[in-house]
Short mmCIF file of C-alpha atoms in Angstrom, two decimals:
data_model
loop_
_atom_site.label_atom_id
_atom_site.label_comp_id
_atom_site.label_asym_id
_atom_site.label_seq_id
_atom_site.Cartn_x
_atom_site.Cartn_y
_atom_site.Cartn_z
CA UNK A 71 50.94 62.80 114.69
CA UNK A 72 53.30 59.97 115.70
CA UNK A 73 54.90 56.65 114.81
CA UNK A 74 54.97 53.80 117.33
CA UNK A 75 58.58 52.74 117.97
CA UNK A 76 58.38 50.23 120.85
CA UNK A 77 55.96 48.88 123.43
CA UNK A 78 56.00 46.55 126.41
CA UNK A 79 53.69 46.09 129.40
CA UNK A 80 55.07 49.15 131.19
CA UNK A 81 55.68 51.81 128.56
CA UNK A 82 55.47 52.93 124.97
CA UNK A 83 58.06 54.81 122.93
CA UNK A 84 56.73 56.93 120.08
CA UNK A 85 58.34 59.16 117.49
CA UNK A 86 56.37 62.39 117.82
CA UNK A 87 56.03 64.28 114.58
CA UNK A 88 57.01 67.98 114.39
CA UNK A 89 54.27 70.54 114.93
CA UNK A 90 52.32 68.27 117.30
CA UNK A 91 51.70 69.44 120.86
CA UNK A 92 51.96 66.96 123.71
CA UNK A 93 49.02 68.79 125.27
CA UNK A 94 45.55 69.43 123.90
CA UNK A 95 45.59 72.62 121.82
CA UNK A 96 42.53 74.51 120.66
CA UNK A 97 40.52 72.40 118.24
CA UNK A 98 43.16 69.65 118.25
CA UNK A 99 42.90 66.12 119.60
CA UNK A 100 45.34 65.42 122.40
CA UNK A 101 48.33 63.34 121.32
CA UNK A 102 47.98 60.78 124.13
CA UNK A 103 44.36 60.14 123.16
CA UNK A 104 45.41 59.43 119.59
CA UNK A 105 48.16 57.05 120.75
CA UNK A 106 45.73 55.22 123.03
CA UNK A 107 43.39 54.64 120.10
CA UNK A 108 46.18 52.73 118.35
CA UNK A 109 47.52 50.80 121.35
CA UNK A 110 44.21 50.11 123.10
CA UNK A 111 45.26 51.73 126.37
CA UNK A 112 42.53 53.28 128.52
CA UNK A 113 44.99 55.82 129.91
CA UNK A 114 48.56 56.83 129.12
CA UNK A 115 50.92 58.89 131.27
CA UNK A 116 53.26 61.54 129.94
CA UNK A 117 56.74 60.87 131.42
CA UNK A 118 58.54 63.86 129.91
CA UNK A 119 57.80 66.55 127.33
CA UNK A 120 58.90 67.75 123.92
CA UNK A 121 58.25 71.21 122.51
CA UNK A 122 55.63 71.42 119.79
CA UNK A 123 58.23 72.01 117.06
CA UNK A 124 60.45 69.17 118.29
CA UNK A 125 60.10 65.70 116.79
CA UNK A 126 61.43 62.44 118.12
CA UNK A 127 61.39 59.96 120.95
CA UNK A 128 58.76 60.37 123.63
CA UNK A 129 58.23 57.93 126.50
CA UNK A 130 54.69 57.18 127.72
CA UNK A 131 53.76 55.13 130.77
CA UNK A 132 51.02 52.50 130.43
CA UNK A 133 50.07 52.37 134.12
CA UNK A 134 50.58 54.49 137.22
CA UNK A 135 53.34 52.41 138.80
CA UNK A 136 55.46 52.41 135.64
CA UNK A 137 54.82 56.12 135.14
CA UNK A 138 56.02 56.89 138.67
CA UNK A 139 59.14 54.76 138.27
CA UNK A 140 60.04 56.19 134.86
CA UNK A 141 59.35 59.77 135.94
CA UNK A 142 61.79 59.31 138.83
CA UNK A 143 64.52 58.35 136.34
CA UNK A 144 64.13 61.71 134.63
CA UNK A 145 63.89 63.56 137.95
CA UNK A 146 67.11 61.91 139.13
CA UNK A 147 68.81 62.59 135.77
CA UNK A 148 69.67 58.96 135.13
CA UNK A 149 68.21 58.99 131.59
CA UNK A 150 70.69 59.79 128.83
CA UNK A 151 69.05 62.03 126.23
CA UNK A 152 70.50 63.05 122.88
CA UNK A 153 69.08 65.55 120.41
CA UNK A 154 69.89 66.55 116.85
CA UNK A 155 69.60 70.15 115.71
CA UNK A 156 70.36 72.03 112.51
CA UNK A 157 71.30 75.68 112.18
CA UNK A 158 72.06 78.00 109.28
CA UNK A 159 74.56 79.88 111.43
CA UNK A 160 78.01 78.79 112.54
CA UNK A 161 78.52 78.49 116.31
CA UNK A 162 81.11 80.49 118.21
CA UNK A 163 82.66 77.15 119.16
CA UNK A 164 82.34 73.78 117.40
CA UNK A 165 81.87 71.74 120.56
CA UNK A 166 81.74 72.22 124.29
CA UNK A 167 79.55 72.70 127.33
CA UNK A 168 76.91 75.41 127.73
CA UNK A 169 75.81 76.02 131.31
CA UNK A 170 73.89 78.75 133.08
CA UNK A 171 70.69 79.59 134.87
CA UNK A 172 67.65 80.24 132.69
CA UNK A 173 65.15 83.05 133.19
CA UNK A 174 61.94 84.10 131.47
CA UNK A 175 62.49 86.71 128.81
CA UNK A 176 60.00 88.58 126.64
CA UNK A 177 57.01 86.84 125.05
CA UNK A 178 57.48 83.04 125.17
CA UNK A 179 61.26 83.25 125.26
CA UNK A 180 63.82 82.20 127.84
CA UNK A 181 67.36 83.51 128.19
CA UNK A 182 70.62 82.07 129.48
CA UNK A 183 72.25 83.81 132.43
CA UNK A 184 75.90 83.84 133.50
CA UNK A 185 74.93 82.69 137.00
CA UNK A 186 74.91 78.98 137.88
CA UNK A 187 72.64 78.63 140.92
CA UNK A 188 70.48 75.95 139.27
CA UNK A 189 71.99 75.79 135.80
CA UNK A 190 70.76 74.23 132.59
CA UNK A 191 73.71 72.23 131.27
CA UNK A 192 74.08 71.03 127.68
CA UNK A 193 77.06 69.47 125.94
CA UNK A 194 77.34 69.38 122.17
CA UNK A 195 79.36 68.31 119.18
CA UNK A 196 78.84 69.85 115.75
CA UNK A 197 79.79 69.10 112.18
CA UNK A 198 79.01 70.38 108.69
CA UNK A 199 75.33 70.05 107.82
CA UNK A 200 75.83 70.77 104.13
CA UNK A 201 74.99 73.95 102.19
CA UNK A 202 76.40 76.26 104.83
CA UNK A 203 74.51 74.64 107.66
CA UNK A 204 75.74 73.20 110.95
CA UNK A 205 74.50 69.92 112.43
CA UNK A 206 74.54 69.54 116.22
CA UNK A 207 74.40 66.52 118.52
CA UNK A 208 73.33 67.75 121.95
CA UNK A 209 73.35 66.01 125.31
CA UNK A 210 71.28 67.89 127.90
CA UNK A 211 71.98 66.96 131.53
CA UNK A 212 68.97 68.88 132.76
CA UNK A 213 65.45 69.20 131.41
CA UNK A 214 64.67 72.92 131.40
CA UNK A 215 62.06 74.47 129.13
CA UNK A 216 63.59 75.38 125.72
CA UNK A 217 66.99 74.35 127.05
CA UNK A 218 68.65 73.29 123.78
CA UNK A 219 67.03 76.08 121.79
CA UNK A 220 68.38 78.68 124.23
CA UNK A 221 71.80 76.98 124.48
CA UNK A 222 72.39 76.98 120.72
CA UNK A 223 71.11 80.53 120.42
CA UNK A 224 73.71 81.52 123.04
CA UNK A 225 76.57 80.28 120.82
CA UNK A 226 75.16 82.08 117.78
CA UNK A 227 73.40 79.12 116.16
CA UNK A 228 69.64 79.55 116.52
CA UNK A 229 67.91 76.41 115.28
CA UNK A 230 66.64 76.40 111.71
CA UNK A 231 62.90 77.06 111.66
CA UNK A 232 62.80 78.25 115.30
CA UNK A 233 61.12 81.61 114.80
CA UNK A 234 60.92 82.34 118.54
CA UNK A 235 64.73 82.41 118.90
CA UNK A 236 65.61 83.91 115.53
CA UNK A 237 66.28 80.82 113.45
CA UNK A 238 66.01 81.12 109.70
CA UNK A 239 62.62 80.24 108.24
CA UNK A 240 62.22 76.63 107.13
CA UNK A 241 59.67 73.85 106.61
CA UNK A 242 59.89 72.85 110.29
CA UNK A 243 61.79 73.50 113.49
CA UNK A 244 64.96 71.40 113.17
CA UNK A 245 65.22 69.90 116.65
CA UNK A 246 64.80 66.14 117.06
CA UNK A 247 64.87 63.90 120.15
CA UNK A 248 67.26 61.36 118.67
CA UNK A 249 68.11 58.87 121.42
CA UNK A 250 67.05 57.73 124.89
CA UNK A 251 69.07 55.40 127.12
CA UNK A 252 67.92 54.24 130.57
CA UNK A 253 67.54 51.28 132.93
CA UNK A 254 64.09 50.17 134.06
CA UNK A 255 63.36 47.17 136.30
CA UNK A 256 66.92 45.91 135.83
CA UNK A 257 66.81 46.05 132.02
CA UNK A 258 68.83 48.45 129.88
CA UNK A 259 66.99 50.19 127.06
CA UNK A 260 68.58 52.18 124.25
CA UNK A 261 66.50 53.76 121.52
CA UNK A 262 67.80 55.60 118.47
CA UNK A 263 65.44 57.20 115.97
CA UNK A 264 66.95 59.29 113.13
CA UNK A 265 64.74 62.14 111.89
CA UNK A 266 62.49 61.26 108.97
CA UNK A 267 60.46 64.46 108.53
CA UNK A 268 62.06 67.62 107.16
CA UNK A 269 63.67 68.46 103.83
CA UNK A 270 66.94 69.81 105.24
CA UNK A 271 68.29 67.00 107.44
CA UNK A 272 71.71 65.82 106.19
CA UNK A 273 73.11 62.31 106.51
CA UNK A 274 74.31 61.67 110.05
CA UNK A 275 77.97 60.95 110.82
CA UNK A 276 78.58 57.23 111.32
CA UNK A 277 80.03 57.73 114.82
CA UNK A 278 76.79 59.41 115.92
CA UNK A 279 74.80 56.19 115.46
CA UNK A 280 75.39 55.26 119.11
CA UNK A 281 75.76 58.67 120.75
CA UNK A 282 76.26 57.31 124.28
CA UNK A 283 79.60 55.81 123.16
CA UNK A 284 81.09 59.14 122.12
CA UNK A 285 83.81 60.70 124.24
CA UNK A 286 81.66 63.25 126.06
CA UNK A 287 83.78 65.49 128.31
CA UNK A 288 83.25 65.01 132.00
CA UNK A 289 81.39 67.72 133.80
CA UNK A 290 83.07 69.32 136.86
CA UNK A 291 80.78 67.46 139.31
CA UNK A 292 81.66 64.14 137.61
CA UNK A 293 85.41 64.39 138.16
#
């Protein structure tokens, strides 16, 4: 269900495996309970969420005070998050910013709107993913449900294995929480975890090893 990446007195970082829910599903053991069995914690606190199909870095608080502090970092958008995604379809643009309000659509889907009252904003770079595929490095500035999945769908590149948004069938959904960067109690933390599960992941470009150092375009409110 997971691999333990890092732990200190305040928090844990795990690499959640694809196909694992962060919540208790029918007839499945809750992820946090399984992690606690390994780490010896009586209770763990979910700081943020990943979709069931999404693998990668997940931050868990080890006590209430740390959980409150870390949750506020996400709420205030001071955590830098980077995701990898793979698509079998070329995007309408190779890099850029995708921004718009999100609204519920049919079934479990969301859709991107042209309005920007409370927009979901995602920046991305892309490169060849081999065999006709496209590899994306995404930087979401907000944390909306299905944000990256909807954003890439909007530029014509539904994620491989994402059957909800029309991605081609595959052995998994190819979205991975690749990197987290934040400051907690005066210390800077930077975690990078390349994807290990999935037959289709290509080698990553060397300049994506430290994604926070890339020349991300400034957003209008940052100028």
